[in-house]
Short mmCIF file of C-alpha atoms in Angstrom, two decimals:
data_model
loop_
_atom_site.label_atom_id
_atom_site.label_comp_id
_atom_site.label_asym_id
_atom_site.label_seq_id
_atom_site.Cartn_x
_atom_site.Cartn_y
_atom_site.Cartn_z
CA MET A 18 99.00 132.54 121.39
CA TYR A 19 99.70 130.52 124.16
CA LEU A 20 99.70 126.47 123.66
CA PRO A 21 100.05 124.22 126.42
CA SER A 22 103.36 121.91 126.42
CA VAL A 23 100.66 118.71 126.06
CA PHE A 24 98.95 119.80 122.92
CA MET A 25 102.16 121.14 121.42
CA GLY A 26 104.01 117.23 122.40
CA SER A 27 100.50 115.44 120.82
CA VAL A 28 100.66 117.49 117.60
CA THR A 29 104.69 117.09 117.37
CA SER A 30 104.73 113.12 117.72
CA GLY A 31 101.47 112.89 115.62
CA ILE A 32 103.13 114.75 112.90
CA LYS A 33 106.16 112.29 113.42
CA ASN A 34 104.52 109.39 113.75
CA GLY A 35 101.75 109.94 111.14
CA LEU A 36 104.74 110.82 108.53
CA ILE A 37 106.31 107.81 109.19
CA SER A 38 103.46 105.12 109.16
CA GLY A 39 101.53 106.99 106.36
CA PHE A 40 105.07 106.63 104.63
CA ILE A 41 105.29 103.05 104.85
CA TYR A 42 101.69 102.65 104.05
CA PHE A 43 101.89 104.56 100.60
CA ILE A 44 104.87 102.24 99.79
CA ILE A 45 102.93 98.94 100.49
CA SER A 46 99.78 100.22 99.07
CA SER A 47 101.36 101.48 95.93
CA ILE A 48 102.77 98.27 95.23
CA VAL A 49 99.47 96.45 95.58
CA ASN A 50 97.42 98.79 93.80
CA PHE A 51 100.25 98.76 90.88
CA ALA A 52 99.68 94.99 90.85
CA ILE A 53 95.83 95.21 90.88
CA ILE A 54 96.19 97.56 87.60
CA ILE A 55 98.49 95.60 85.86
CA VAL A 56 96.13 92.52 86.49
CA PHE A 57 93.03 94.29 85.65
CA ILE A 58 94.57 96.73 82.72
CA ASP A 59 92.70 95.02 79.87
CA GLU A 60 88.95 94.90 81.59
CA ILE A 61 89.84 98.94 82.35
CA VAL A 62 91.11 99.87 79.12
CA ASP A 63 87.92 98.15 77.40
CA ALA A 64 85.68 100.11 80.34
CA PHE A 65 87.18 103.38 79.46
CA GLY A 66 87.16 102.85 75.85
CA ILE A 67 91.19 103.40 75.11
CA LYS A 68 92.53 103.18 71.91
CA PRO A 69 95.49 100.92 71.70
CA ALA A 70 97.81 104.04 70.47
CA TYR A 71 97.14 105.64 73.90
CA TYR A 72 97.02 102.30 75.71
CA SER A 73 100.87 103.21 77.72
CA ILE A 74 99.50 106.80 78.13
CA PHE A 75 96.76 105.63 79.86
CA LEU A 76 98.03 103.14 81.84
CA THR A 77 101.15 105.71 82.78
CA GLU A 78 98.50 108.14 84.04
CA LEU A 79 96.26 105.55 85.71
CA ILE A 80 99.58 104.49 87.91
CA ASP A 81 100.68 107.94 88.23
CA GLY A 82 97.31 109.21 89.71
CA GLN A 83 97.17 105.97 91.75
CA ILE A 84 100.39 106.77 93.54
CA ARG A 85 99.77 110.30 93.79
CA SER A 86 96.54 109.71 95.56
CA LEU A 87 98.09 106.86 97.94
CA PHE A 88 100.76 109.49 98.93
CA ILE A 89 98.44 112.21 100.00
CA ILE A 90 96.30 109.60 101.62
CA GLY A 91 98.97 107.95 103.54
CA ILE A 92 100.92 111.24 104.76
CA VAL A 93 97.34 113.42 105.58
CA PHE A 94 95.82 110.64 107.19
CA GLY A 95 98.51 109.21 108.90
CA ILE A 96 99.13 112.91 110.64
CA ILE A 97 95.45 113.26 111.01
CA PHE A 98 94.72 109.81 112.52
CA SER A 99 98.11 110.00 114.58
CA ILE A 100 97.05 113.55 115.91
CA LEU A 101 93.38 112.08 116.64
CA LEU A 102 95.02 109.18 118.46
CA LEU A 103 97.20 111.48 120.85
CA LYS A 104 94.93 113.97 121.49
CA TYR A 105 91.89 112.44 121.66
CA TYR A 106 92.53 108.91 122.20
CA LYS A 107 89.54 108.25 124.88
CA ARG A 108 87.02 110.00 122.53
CA VAL A 109 87.68 107.74 119.20
CA PRO A 110 85.34 104.85 119.71
CA GLY A 111 87.31 101.15 120.73
CA LYS A 112 87.75 99.51 123.58
CA ASP A 113 91.61 99.42 122.82
CA MET A 114 94.49 101.11 120.52
CA ILE A 115 94.21 98.30 117.79
CA SER A 116 90.48 98.87 117.92
CA LYS A 117 90.56 102.56 117.74
CA THR A 118 93.26 102.48 114.74
CA ASN A 119 90.59 99.96 113.01
CA PHE A 120 88.14 102.03 113.75
CA LEU A 121 89.59 105.47 111.96
CA VAL A 122 91.06 103.48 108.66
CA LEU A 123 87.92 101.32 107.91
CA ILE A 124 86.16 104.99 108.04
CA LEU A 125 88.62 105.88 105.53
CA TRP A 126 88.48 102.81 103.40
CA PHE A 127 84.85 103.04 103.48
CA PHE A 128 84.70 106.14 101.64
CA VAL A 129 88.07 106.45 99.76
CA PHE A 130 88.05 103.05 98.55
CA LEU A 131 84.37 101.53 98.47
CA ILE A 132 82.25 104.68 97.81
CA LEU A 133 83.87 106.61 95.72
CA PRO A 134 85.07 104.08 93.23
CA ALA A 135 81.63 102.63 93.38
CA TYR A 136 80.26 105.69 91.81
CA GLU A 137 82.61 105.25 88.95
CA LEU A 138 80.58 101.77 88.50
CA GLY A 139 77.28 103.93 88.45
CA THR A 140 78.81 105.99 85.58
CA GLY A 141 78.58 102.96 83.17
CA ILE A 142 81.78 101.11 84.06
CA ILE A 143 80.23 97.90 84.64
CA ILE A 144 82.76 96.17 82.56
CA ALA A 145 85.38 96.86 85.66
CA LEU A 146 83.69 95.25 88.20
CA TYR A 147 85.97 92.55 89.01
CA TYR A 148 88.53 95.41 89.33
CA TYR A 149 86.63 97.19 91.78
CA ILE A 150 85.69 94.15 93.88
CA ALA A 151 89.65 93.42 93.81
CA TYR A 152 90.59 96.94 94.47
CA ALA A 153 88.06 97.34 97.50
CA VAL A 154 89.48 93.96 99.17
CA ALA A 155 93.11 94.67 98.58
CA ASN A 156 92.44 97.79 100.06
CA PHE A 157 90.70 96.68 102.73
CA PHE A 158 93.69 94.47 103.98
CA THR A 159 96.09 97.87 103.29
CA ALA A 160 93.90 99.69 105.25
CA LEU A 161 93.80 97.09 108.35
CA LEU A 162 97.77 97.67 107.89
CA PHE A 163 97.77 101.29 107.89
CA GLY A 164 95.89 100.79 111.36
CA ARG A 165 98.74 98.48 112.53
CA LEU A 166 101.58 100.74 111.55
CA LEU A 167 99.38 103.48 113.21
CA PHE A 168 99.59 101.56 116.39
CA ILE A 169 102.74 100.54 116.19
CA PHE A 170 104.18 104.27 115.86
CA ASN A 171 101.69 105.66 118.41
CA LYS A 172 101.45 102.89 121.18
CA LYS A 173 104.65 104.31 123.27
CA PHE A 174 103.26 107.68 123.36
CA ILE A 175 99.99 106.51 123.95
CA GLU A 176 101.35 104.22 126.88
CA ASP A 177 103.63 107.28 128.19
CA LYS A 178 100.45 109.50 128.39
CA SER A 179 98.05 107.30 130.28
CA ASN A 180 101.08 106.43 132.47
CA HIS A 181 101.44 110.32 132.98
CA GLN A 182 97.39 110.97 133.87
#
């Protein structure tokens, strides 16, 4: 199967740029989310009905799960979004590169950090409402940071591509 060099270049650059921007996002977002968990740990423990004997195990599992999720989100979506930007730049909604990256990361934020956690609120964990609000707001700003990272690491390739067309 023959793949044009433009496609391979976009994929290779997208993977590299996505890994870098996704990993930086993962580090920063993990620190932010760790701080949110520490601030709201009492409300979270109450909401889930965790007994004091299991407090540290629960906290460890919660932080571990959050870090794993953020790593996957950062790396996978970093690669996907970078490839989309490099391969289908003109099809991504937005007038310029910043608005295009913001469009992509705000869709991610809406589903991953707003809709999915809201489902947990509907399952009876209303006590954690303040945690949910802080989580959604903080991750809104980390999503915008992710968009900025995607912009920074893909800007050169988008400009090079538009100069050659």
